[in-house]
mmCIF file with all atom_site columns, C-alpha atoms in Angstrom:
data_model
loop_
_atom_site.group_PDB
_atom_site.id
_atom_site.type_symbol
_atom_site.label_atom_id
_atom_site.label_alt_id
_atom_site.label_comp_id
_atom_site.label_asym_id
_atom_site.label_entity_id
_atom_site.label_seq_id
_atom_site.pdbx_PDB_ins_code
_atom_site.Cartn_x
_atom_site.Cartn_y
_atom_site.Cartn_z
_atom_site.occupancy
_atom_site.B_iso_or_equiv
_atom_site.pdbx_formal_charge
_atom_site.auth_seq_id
_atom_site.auth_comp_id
_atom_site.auth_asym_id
_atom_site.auth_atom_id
_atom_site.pdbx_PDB_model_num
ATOM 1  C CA . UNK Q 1 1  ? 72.850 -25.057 -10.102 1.00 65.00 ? 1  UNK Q CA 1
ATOM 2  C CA . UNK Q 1 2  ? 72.637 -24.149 -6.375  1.00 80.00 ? 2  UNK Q CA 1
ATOM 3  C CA . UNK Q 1 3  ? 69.652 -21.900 -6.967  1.00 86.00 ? 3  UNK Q CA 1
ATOM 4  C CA . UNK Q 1 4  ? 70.947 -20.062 -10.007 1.00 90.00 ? 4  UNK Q CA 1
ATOM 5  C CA . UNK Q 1 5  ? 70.891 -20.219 -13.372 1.00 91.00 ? 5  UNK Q CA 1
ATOM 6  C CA . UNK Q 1 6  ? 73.801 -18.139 -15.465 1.00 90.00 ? 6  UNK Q CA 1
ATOM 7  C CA . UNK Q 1 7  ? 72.676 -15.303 -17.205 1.00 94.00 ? 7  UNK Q CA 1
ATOM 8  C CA . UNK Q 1 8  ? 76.699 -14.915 -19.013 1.00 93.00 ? 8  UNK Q CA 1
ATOM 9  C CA . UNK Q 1 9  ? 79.742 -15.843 -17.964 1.00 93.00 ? 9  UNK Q CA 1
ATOM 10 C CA . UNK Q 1 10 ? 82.442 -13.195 -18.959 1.00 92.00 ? 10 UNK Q CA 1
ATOM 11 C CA . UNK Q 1 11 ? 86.181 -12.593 -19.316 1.00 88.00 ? 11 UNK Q CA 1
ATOM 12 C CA . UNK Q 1 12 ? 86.421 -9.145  -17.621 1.00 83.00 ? 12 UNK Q CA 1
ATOM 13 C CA . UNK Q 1 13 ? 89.599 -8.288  -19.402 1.00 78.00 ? 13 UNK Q CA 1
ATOM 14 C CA . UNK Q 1 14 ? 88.554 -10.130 -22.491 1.00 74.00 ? 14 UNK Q CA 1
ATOM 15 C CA . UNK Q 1 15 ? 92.041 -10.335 -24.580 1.00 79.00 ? 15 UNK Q CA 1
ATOM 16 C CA . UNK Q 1 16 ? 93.614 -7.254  -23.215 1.00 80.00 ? 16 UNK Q CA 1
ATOM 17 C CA . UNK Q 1 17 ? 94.948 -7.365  -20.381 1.00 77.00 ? 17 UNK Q CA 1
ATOM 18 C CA . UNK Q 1 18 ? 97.806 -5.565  -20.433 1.00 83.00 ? 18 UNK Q CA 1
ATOM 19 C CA . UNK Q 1 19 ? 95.976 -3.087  -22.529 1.00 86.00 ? 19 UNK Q CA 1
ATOM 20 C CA . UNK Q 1 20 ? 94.345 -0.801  -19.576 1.00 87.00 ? 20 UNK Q CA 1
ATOM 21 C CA . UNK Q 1 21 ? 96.434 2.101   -20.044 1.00 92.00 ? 21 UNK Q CA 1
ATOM 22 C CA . UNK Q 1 22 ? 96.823 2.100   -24.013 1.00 93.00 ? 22 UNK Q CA 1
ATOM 23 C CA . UNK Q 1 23 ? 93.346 1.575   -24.293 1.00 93.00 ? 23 UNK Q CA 1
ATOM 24 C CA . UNK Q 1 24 ? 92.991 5.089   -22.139 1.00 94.00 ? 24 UNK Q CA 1
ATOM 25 C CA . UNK Q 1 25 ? 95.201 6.951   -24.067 1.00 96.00 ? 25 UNK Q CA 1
ATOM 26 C CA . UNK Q 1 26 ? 92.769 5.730   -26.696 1.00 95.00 ? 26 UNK Q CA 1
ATOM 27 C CA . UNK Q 1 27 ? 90.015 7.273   -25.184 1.00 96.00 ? 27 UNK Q CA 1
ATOM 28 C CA . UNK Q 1 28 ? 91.648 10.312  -24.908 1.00 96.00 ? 28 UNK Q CA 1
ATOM 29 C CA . UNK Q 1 29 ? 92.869 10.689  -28.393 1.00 97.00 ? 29 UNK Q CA 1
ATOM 30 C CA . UNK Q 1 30 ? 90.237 8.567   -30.585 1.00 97.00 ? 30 UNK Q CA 1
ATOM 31 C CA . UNK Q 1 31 ? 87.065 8.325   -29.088 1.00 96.00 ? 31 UNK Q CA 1
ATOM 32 C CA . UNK Q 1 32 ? 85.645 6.215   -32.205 1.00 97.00 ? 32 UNK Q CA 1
ATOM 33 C CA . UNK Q 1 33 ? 88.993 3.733   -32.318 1.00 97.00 ? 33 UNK Q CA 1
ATOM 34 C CA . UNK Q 1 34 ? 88.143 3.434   -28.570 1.00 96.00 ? 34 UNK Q CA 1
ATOM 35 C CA . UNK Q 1 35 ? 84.889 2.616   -28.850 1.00 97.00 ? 35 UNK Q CA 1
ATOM 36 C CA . UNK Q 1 36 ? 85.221 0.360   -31.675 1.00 97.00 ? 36 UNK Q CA 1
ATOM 37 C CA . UNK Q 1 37 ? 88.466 -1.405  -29.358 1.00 93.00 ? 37 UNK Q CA 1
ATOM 38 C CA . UNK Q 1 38 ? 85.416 -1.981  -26.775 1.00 91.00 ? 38 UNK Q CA 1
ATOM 39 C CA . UNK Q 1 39 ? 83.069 -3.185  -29.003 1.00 94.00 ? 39 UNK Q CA 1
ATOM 40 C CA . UNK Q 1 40 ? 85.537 -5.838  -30.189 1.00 91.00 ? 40 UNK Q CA 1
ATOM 41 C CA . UNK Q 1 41 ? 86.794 -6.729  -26.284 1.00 89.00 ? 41 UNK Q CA 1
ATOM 42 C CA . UNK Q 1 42 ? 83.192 -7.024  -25.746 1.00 89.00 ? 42 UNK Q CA 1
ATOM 43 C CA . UNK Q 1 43 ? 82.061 -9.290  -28.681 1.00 90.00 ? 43 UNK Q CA 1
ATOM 44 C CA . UNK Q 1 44 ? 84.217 -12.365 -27.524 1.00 89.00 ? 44 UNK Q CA 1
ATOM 45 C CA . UNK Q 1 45 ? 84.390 -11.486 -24.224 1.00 89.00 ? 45 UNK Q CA 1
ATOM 46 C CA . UNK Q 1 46 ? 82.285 -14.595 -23.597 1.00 91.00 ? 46 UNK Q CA 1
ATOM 47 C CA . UNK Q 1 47 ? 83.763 -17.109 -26.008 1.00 90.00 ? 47 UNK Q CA 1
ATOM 48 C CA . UNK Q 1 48 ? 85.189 -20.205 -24.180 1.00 90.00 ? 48 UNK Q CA 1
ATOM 49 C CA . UNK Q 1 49 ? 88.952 -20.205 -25.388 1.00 87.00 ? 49 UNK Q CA 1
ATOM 50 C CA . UNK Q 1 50 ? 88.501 -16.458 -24.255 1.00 85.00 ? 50 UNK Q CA 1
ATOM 51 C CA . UNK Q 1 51 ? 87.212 -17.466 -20.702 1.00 86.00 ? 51 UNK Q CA 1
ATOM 52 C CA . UNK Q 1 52 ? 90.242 -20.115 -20.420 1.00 83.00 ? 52 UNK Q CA 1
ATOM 53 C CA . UNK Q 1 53 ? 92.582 -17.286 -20.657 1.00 80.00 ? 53 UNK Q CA 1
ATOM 54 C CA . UNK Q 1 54 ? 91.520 -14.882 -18.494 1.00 75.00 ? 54 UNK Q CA 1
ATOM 55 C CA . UNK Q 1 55 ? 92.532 -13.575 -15.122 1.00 79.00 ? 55 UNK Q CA 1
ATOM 56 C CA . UNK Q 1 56 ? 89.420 -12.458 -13.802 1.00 85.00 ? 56 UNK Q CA 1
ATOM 57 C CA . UNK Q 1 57 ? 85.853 -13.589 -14.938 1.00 90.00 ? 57 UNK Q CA 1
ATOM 58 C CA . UNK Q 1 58 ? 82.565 -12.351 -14.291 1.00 91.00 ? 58 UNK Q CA 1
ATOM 59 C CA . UNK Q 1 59 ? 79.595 -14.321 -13.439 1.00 92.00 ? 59 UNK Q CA 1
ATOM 60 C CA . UNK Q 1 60 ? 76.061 -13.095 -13.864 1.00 94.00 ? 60 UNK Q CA 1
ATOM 61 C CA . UNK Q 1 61 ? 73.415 -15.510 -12.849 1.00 94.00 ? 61 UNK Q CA 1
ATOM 62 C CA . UNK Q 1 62 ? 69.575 -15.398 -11.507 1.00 94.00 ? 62 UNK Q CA 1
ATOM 63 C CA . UNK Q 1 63 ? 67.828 -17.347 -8.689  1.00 92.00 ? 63 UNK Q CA 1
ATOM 64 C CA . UNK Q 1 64 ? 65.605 -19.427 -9.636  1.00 90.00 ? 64 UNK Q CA 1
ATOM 65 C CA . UNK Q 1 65 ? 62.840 -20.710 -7.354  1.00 83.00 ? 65 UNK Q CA 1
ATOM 66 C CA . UNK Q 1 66 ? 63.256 -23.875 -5.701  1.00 71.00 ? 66 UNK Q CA 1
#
């Protein structure tokens, strides 16, 4: 559509949005729980009741030739 076709639609903040700093202090304490946390954001990051709930979203998309 209009020269592109979507490569993945995201929810940037997936389900945690008002995880940012917790999810730091994660980091910072338990790499492998943080990782895993990201992993999990990641996985349904793209699923649509995800997407209808988020703040910001991410699209990715390619032109295509006309």
């Amino acid at each position: 559509r209009h020269g592109f076709a979507r490569v993945a639609l995201l929810a940037l903040q997936s389900v945690a949005p008002d995880l940012q700093r917790p999810l730091a202090d994660l980091a910072a304490t338990d790499p492998d729980a943080h990782a895993a946390a990201l992993d999990a954001l990641i996985a349904v990051a793209d699923e649509p009741s995800i997407l209808g709930m988020g703040a910001h979203l991410l699209y990715v998309g390619r032109r295509v030739a006309e």
